[in-house]
Coordinates of C-alpha atoms and ligand atoms in Angstrom, one line a residue:
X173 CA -32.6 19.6 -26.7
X174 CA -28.7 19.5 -27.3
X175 CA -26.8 22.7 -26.6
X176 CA -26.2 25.2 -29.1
X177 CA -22.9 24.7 -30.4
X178 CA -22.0 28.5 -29.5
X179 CA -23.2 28.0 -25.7
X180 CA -19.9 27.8 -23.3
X181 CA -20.9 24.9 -21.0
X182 CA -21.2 25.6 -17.1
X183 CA -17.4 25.2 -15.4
X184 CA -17.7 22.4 -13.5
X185 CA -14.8 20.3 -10.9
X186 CA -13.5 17.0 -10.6
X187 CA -15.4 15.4 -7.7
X188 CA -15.7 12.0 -6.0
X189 CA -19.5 10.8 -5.7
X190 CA -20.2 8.0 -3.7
X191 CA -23.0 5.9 -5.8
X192 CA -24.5 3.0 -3.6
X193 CA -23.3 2.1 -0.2
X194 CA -21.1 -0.6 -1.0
X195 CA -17.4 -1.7 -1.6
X196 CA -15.0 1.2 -2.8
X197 CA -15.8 0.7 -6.4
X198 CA -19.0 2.7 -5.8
X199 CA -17.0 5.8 -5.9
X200 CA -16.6 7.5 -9.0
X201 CA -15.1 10.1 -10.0
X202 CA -17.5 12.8 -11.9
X203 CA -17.5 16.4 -13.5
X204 CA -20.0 18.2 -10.4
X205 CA -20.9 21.9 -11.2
X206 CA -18.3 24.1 -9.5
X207 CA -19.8 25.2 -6.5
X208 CA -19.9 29.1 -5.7
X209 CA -20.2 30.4 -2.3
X210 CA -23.5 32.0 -0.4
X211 CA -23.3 35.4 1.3
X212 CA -22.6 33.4 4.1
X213 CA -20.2 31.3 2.3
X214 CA -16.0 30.4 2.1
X215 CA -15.0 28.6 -1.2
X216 CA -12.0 26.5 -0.4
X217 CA -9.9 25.3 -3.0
X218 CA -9.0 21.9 -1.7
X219 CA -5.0 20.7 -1.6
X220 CA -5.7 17.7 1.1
X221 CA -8.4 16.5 2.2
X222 CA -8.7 13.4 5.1
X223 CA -10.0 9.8 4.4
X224 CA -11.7 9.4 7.6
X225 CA -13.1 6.1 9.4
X226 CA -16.3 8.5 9.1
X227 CA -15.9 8.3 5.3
X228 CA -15.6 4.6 4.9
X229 CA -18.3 4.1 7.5
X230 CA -20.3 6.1 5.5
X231 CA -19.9 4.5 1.8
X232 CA -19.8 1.2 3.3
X233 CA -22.6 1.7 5.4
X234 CA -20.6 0.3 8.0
X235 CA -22.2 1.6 11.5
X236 CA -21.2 0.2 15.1
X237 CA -24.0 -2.0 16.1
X238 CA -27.6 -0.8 16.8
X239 CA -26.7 2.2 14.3
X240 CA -27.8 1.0 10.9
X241 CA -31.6 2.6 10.8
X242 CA -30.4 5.8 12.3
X243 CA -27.9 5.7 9.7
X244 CA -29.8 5.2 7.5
X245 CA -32.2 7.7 7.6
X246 CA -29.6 10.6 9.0
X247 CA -27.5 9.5 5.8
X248 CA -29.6 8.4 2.9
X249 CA -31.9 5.1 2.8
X250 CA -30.4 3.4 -0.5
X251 CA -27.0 5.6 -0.7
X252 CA -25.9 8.8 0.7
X253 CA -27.6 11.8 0.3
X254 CA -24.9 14.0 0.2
X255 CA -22.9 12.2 -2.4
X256 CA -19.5 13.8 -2.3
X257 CA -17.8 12.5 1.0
X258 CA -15.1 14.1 2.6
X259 CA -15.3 15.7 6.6
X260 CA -12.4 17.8 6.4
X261 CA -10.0 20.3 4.1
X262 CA -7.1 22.0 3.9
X263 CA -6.5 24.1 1.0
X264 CA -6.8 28.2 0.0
X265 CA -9.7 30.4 0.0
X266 CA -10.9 30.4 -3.7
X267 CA -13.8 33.2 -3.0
X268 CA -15.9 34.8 -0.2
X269 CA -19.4 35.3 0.2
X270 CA -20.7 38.9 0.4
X271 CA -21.6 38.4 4.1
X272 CA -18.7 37.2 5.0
X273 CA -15.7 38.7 6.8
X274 CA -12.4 37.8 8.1
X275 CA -11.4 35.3 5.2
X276 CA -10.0 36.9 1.7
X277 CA -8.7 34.9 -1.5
X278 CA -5.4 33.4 -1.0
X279 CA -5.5 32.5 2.9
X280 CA -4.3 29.1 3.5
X281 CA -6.9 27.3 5.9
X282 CA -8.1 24.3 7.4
X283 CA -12.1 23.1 7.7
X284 CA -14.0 21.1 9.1
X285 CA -17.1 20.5 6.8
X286 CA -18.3 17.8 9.5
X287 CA -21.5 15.9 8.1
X288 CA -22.3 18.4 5.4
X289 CA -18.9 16.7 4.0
X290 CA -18.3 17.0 0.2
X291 CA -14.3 17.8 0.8
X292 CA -13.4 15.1 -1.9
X293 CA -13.6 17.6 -4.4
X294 CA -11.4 20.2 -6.4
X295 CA -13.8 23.0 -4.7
X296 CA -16.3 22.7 -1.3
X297 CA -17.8 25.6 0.2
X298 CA -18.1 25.8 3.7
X299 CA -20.0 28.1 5.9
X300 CA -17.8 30.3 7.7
X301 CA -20.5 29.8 10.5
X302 CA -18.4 26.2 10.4
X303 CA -14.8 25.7 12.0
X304 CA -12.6 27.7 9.8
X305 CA -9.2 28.5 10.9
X306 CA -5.8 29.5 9.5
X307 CA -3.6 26.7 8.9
X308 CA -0.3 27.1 10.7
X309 CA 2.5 27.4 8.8
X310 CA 4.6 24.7 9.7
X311 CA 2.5 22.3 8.6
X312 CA 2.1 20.9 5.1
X313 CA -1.6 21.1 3.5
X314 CA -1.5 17.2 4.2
X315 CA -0.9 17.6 7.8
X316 CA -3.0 20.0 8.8
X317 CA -5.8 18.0 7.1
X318 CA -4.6 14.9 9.2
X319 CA -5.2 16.7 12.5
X320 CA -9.1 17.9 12.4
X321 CA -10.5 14.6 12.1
X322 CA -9.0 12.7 15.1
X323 CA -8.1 15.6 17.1
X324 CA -12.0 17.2 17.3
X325 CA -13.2 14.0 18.7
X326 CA -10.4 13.4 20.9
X327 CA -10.4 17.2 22.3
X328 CA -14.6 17.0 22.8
X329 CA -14.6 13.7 24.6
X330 CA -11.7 14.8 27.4
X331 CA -13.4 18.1 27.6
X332 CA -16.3 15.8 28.4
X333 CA -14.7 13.8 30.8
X334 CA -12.9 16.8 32.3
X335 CA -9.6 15.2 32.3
X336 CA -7.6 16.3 34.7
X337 CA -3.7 16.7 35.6
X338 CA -2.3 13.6 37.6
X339 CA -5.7 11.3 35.8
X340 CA -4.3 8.3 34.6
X341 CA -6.1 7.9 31.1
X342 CA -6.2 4.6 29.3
X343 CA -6.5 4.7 25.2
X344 CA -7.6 1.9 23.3
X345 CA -6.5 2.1 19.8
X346 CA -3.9 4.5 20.4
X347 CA -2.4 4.1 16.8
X348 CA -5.5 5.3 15.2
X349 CA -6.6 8.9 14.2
X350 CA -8.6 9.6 17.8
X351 CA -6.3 7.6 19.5
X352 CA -2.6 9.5 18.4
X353 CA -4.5 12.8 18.9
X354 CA -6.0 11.6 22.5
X355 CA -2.7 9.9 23.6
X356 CA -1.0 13.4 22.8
X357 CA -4.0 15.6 24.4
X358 CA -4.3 13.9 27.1
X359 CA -0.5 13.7 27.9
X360 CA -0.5 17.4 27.5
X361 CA -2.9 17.8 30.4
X362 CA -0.9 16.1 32.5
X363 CA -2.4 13.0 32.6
X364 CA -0.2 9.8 33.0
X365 CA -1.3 7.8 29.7
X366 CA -1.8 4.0 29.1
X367 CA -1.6 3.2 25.4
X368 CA -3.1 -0.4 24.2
X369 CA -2.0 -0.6 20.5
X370 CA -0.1 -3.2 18.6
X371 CA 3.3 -4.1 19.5
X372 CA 4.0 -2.5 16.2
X373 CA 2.7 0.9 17.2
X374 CA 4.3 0.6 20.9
X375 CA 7.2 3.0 20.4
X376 CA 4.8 5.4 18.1
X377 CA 3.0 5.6 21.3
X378 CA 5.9 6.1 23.4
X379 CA 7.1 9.0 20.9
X380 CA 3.3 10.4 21.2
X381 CA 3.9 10.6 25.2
X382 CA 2.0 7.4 26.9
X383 CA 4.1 6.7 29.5
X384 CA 3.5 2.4 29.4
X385 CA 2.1 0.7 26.6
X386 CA -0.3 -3.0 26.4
X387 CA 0.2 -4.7 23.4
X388 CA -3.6 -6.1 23.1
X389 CA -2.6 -8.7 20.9
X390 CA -0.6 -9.9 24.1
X391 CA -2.4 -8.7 27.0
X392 CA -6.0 -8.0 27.8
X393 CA -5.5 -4.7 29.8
X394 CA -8.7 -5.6 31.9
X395 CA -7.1 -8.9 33.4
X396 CA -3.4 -6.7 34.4
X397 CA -5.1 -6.0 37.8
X398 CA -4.9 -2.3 37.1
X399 CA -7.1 0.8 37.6
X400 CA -7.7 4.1 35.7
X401 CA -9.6 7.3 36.2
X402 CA -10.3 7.2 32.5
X403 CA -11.0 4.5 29.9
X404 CA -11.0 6.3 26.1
X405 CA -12.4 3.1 23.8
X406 CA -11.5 4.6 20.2
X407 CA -12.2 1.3 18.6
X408 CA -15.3 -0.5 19.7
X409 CA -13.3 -3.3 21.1
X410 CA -14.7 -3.1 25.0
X411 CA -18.0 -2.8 26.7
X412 CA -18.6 -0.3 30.6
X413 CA -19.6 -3.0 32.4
X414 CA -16.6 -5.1 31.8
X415 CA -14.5 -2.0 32.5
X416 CA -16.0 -1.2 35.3
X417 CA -13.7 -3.3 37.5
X418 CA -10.4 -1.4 36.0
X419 CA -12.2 1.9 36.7
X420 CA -11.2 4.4 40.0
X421 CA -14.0 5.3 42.0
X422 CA -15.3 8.4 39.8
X423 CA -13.8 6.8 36.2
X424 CA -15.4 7.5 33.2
X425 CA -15.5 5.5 30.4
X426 CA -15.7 7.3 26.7
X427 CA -17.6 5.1 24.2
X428 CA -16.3 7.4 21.3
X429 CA -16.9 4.1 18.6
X430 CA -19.1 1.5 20.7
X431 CA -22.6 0.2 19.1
X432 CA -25.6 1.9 20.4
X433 CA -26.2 -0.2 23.6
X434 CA -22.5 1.4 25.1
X435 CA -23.7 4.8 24.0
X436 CA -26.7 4.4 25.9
X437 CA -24.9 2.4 29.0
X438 CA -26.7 4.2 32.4
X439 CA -23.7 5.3 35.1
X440 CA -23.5 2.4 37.3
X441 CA -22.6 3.8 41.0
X442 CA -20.0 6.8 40.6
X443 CA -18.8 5.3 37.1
X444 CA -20.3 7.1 33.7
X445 CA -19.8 6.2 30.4
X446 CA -19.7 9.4 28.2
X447 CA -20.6 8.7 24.0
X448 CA -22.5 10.3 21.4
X449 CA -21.0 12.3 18.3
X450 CA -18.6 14.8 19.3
X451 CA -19.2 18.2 19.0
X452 CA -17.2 20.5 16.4
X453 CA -16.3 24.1 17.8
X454 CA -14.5 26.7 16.2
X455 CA -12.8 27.0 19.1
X456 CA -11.4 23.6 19.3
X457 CA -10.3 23.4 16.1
X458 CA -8.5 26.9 16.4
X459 CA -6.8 25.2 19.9
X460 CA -5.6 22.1 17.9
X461 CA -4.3 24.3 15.4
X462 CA -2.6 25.9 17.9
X463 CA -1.0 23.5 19.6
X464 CA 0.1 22.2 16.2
X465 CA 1.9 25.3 15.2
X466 CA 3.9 25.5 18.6
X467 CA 5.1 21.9 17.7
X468 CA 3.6 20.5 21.0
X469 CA 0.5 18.1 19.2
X470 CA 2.4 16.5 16.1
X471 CA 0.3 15.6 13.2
X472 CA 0.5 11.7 12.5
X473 CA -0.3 11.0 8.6
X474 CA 0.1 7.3 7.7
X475 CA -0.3 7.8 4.2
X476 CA -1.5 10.4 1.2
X477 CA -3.1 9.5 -1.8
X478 CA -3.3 11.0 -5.3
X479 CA -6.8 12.5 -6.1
X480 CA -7.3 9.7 -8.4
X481 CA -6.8 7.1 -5.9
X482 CA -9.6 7.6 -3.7
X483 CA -11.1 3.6 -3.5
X484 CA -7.8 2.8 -2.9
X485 CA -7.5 5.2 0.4
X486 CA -10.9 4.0 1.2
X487 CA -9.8 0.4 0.9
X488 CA -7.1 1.1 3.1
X489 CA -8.9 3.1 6.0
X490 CA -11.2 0.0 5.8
X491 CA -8.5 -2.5 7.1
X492 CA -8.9 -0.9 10.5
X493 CA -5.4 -0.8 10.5
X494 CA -3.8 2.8 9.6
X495 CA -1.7 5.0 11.9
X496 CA -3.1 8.2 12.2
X497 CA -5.0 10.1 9.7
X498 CA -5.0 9.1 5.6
X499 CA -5.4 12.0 3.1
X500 CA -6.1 12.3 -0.4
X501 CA -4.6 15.3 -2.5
X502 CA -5.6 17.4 -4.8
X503 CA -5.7 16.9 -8.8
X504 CA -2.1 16.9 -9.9
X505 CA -0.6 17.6 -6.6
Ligands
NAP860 N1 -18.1 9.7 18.5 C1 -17.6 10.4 17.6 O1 -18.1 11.6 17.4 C2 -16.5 10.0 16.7 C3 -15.7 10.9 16.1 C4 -14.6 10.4 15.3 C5 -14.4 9.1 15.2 N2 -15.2 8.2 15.8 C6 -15.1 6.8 15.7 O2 -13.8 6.5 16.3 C7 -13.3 5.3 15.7 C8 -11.9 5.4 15.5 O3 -11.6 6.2 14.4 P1 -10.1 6.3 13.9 O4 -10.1 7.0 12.6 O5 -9.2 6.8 15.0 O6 -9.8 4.7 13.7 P2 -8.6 4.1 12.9 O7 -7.6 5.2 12.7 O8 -9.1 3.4 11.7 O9 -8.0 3.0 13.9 C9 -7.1 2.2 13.4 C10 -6.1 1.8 14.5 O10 -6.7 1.1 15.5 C11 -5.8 0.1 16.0 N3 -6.6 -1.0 16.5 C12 -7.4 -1.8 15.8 N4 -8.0 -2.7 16.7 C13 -7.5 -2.5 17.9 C14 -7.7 -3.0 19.2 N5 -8.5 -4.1 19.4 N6 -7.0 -2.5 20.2 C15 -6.2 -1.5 20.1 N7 -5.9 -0.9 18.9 C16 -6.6 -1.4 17.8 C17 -5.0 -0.3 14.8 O11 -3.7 -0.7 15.2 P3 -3.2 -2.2 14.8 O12 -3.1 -2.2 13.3 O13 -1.9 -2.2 15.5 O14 -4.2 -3.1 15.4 C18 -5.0 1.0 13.9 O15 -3.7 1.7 14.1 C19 -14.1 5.0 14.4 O16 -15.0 3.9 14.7 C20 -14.9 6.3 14.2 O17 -16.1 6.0 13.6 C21 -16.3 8.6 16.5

């Protein structure tokens, strides 16, 4: 039955709902009910929000090998279950639930919604049970919603590995969201930092403190003769057991975007291999912020898109070739 003509109709957001897994075209952009916080509850009101590897993985149902069952029954079997995509926000606390305390409207935050996602949207609610944190003030909305992505997964994995001072520390795809924020960690543990990037991305490395750089496209760094205590693979581009010759006694190697086989790679002697998904603390994300706001780990945002652009960004994430984090804005930002 149509709606009385008198009947105010329900306020609703502009949201980006990923159809079908598929090309970026399966993304549309949709009127969603406006979402209203839980007792346990935080309505953020979204000003940038990242376009992750994650999210094009996701939507294009593009897993690392030996992942695409799991996938799809953790993420939907014909398209994703939670339609609106989007791991992680910055923006300004729209409305509290009654349970919660700590976070009032107007505070300026950043998120991490994590698989629960739906941050490409004017509104998400997160759980304040999620990592929540204030978003320092020197950084834009757009830079502070560059950071979370990269710099969770790059924090957990040398937590992992229990990077030490004087480690030297290996980074493949040092250009890239994990790689810029573990190329900066890392350095600021004191570990002496090998970048492999592009030769195009060689002095962005240098800038982000690696102290000598491979350009991969010249050099395979597992024929140069040299060893390190830690091997961080942030694209999927090596295996453990052909590492295991450039590895110290004790090296680890961190399969942070290998296909199921590397995840599952047993130690071989006193050399591990460390993968999975990394976790997402509070605590970490409050220590990147952190960092971030005493200008020590800078925020490295390759581009930002208008909220309308979205299979655009996605197209772009999806070339593999981005420095740093993409973001998409909010409606009429
Ligand atoms: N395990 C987890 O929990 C977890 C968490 C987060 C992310 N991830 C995974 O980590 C991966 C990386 O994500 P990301 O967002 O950082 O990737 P990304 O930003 O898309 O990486 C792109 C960068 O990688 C560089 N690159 C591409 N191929 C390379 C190669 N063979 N050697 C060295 N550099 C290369 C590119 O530089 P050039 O253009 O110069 O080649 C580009 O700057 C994704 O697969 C993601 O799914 C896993």
């Amino acid at each position: 039955m149509p709606p009385h003509p008198s009947t105010p109709s329900p306020p609703s957001m502009r949201a980006w709902a990923c159809t079908a897994y598929g090309g970026p075209g399966v993304l549309q952009l949709r009127d969603l009910p406006h979402p209203a916080p839980g007792p346990g509850g935080v309505l953020v009101r979204m000003h940038a929000a990242s376009v992750s590897s994650a999210d094009m993985r996701i939507r294009a149902h593009k897993l690392p090998r030996g992942f695409g069952l799991l996938g799809r029954l953790a993420l939907g079997l014909t398209r994703p279950r939670r339609p609106v995509l989007g791991t992680d926000v910055a923006g300004v606390v729209e409305a509290v639930g009654r349970r919660v305390t700590g976070w009032a409207p107007g505070d300026a935050v950043v998120g991490v919604a994590g698989m629960a996602m739906g941050c490409h949207a004017e509104f998400c609610v997160l759980p304040a049970t999620r990592p929540l944190v204030r978003k320092p003030g020197r950084l834009s909305f757009a830079e502070a919603a560059s950071l979370p992505f990269g710099g969770m997964a790059a924090l957990d994995f040398l937590n992992r590995a229990q990077v030490q001072a004087g480690e030297s520390v290996l980074v493949l795809g040092a250009s890239g969201a994990v790689g810029s924020a573990m190329v900066q960690l890392a350095a600021l543990r004191g570990a002496r930092v090998t970048a492999v990037c592009s030769g195009a991305n060689a002095a962005l490395a240098g800038w982000l403190g690696a102290q000598a750089v491979i350009d991969y496209t010249q050099q395979d760094f597992t024929r140069t003769g040299e060893r390190w205590d830690v091997i961080a693979d942030t694209v999927g581009a090596s295996r453990f057991d052909a590492c295991l010759p450039c590895l110290h006694e004790h090296g680890r190697y961190l399969c942070i975007a290998g296909s199921l086989t590397q995840v599952l790679a047993r130690p071989r002697g006193t050399r591990r291999s460390i993968g999975g998904p990394a976790a997402e603390r509070p605590h970490d994300l409050q220590a990147l912020m952190d960092l971030a706001e005493s200008g020590v780990l800078r925020p490295v945002l390759d581009c930002a898109y208008p909220f309308g652009d979205l299979p655009a960004a996605h197209a772009y994430v999806e070339t593999g070739r981005k420095r740093g984090a993409v973001v998409l804005l909010a409606p009429g930002a």
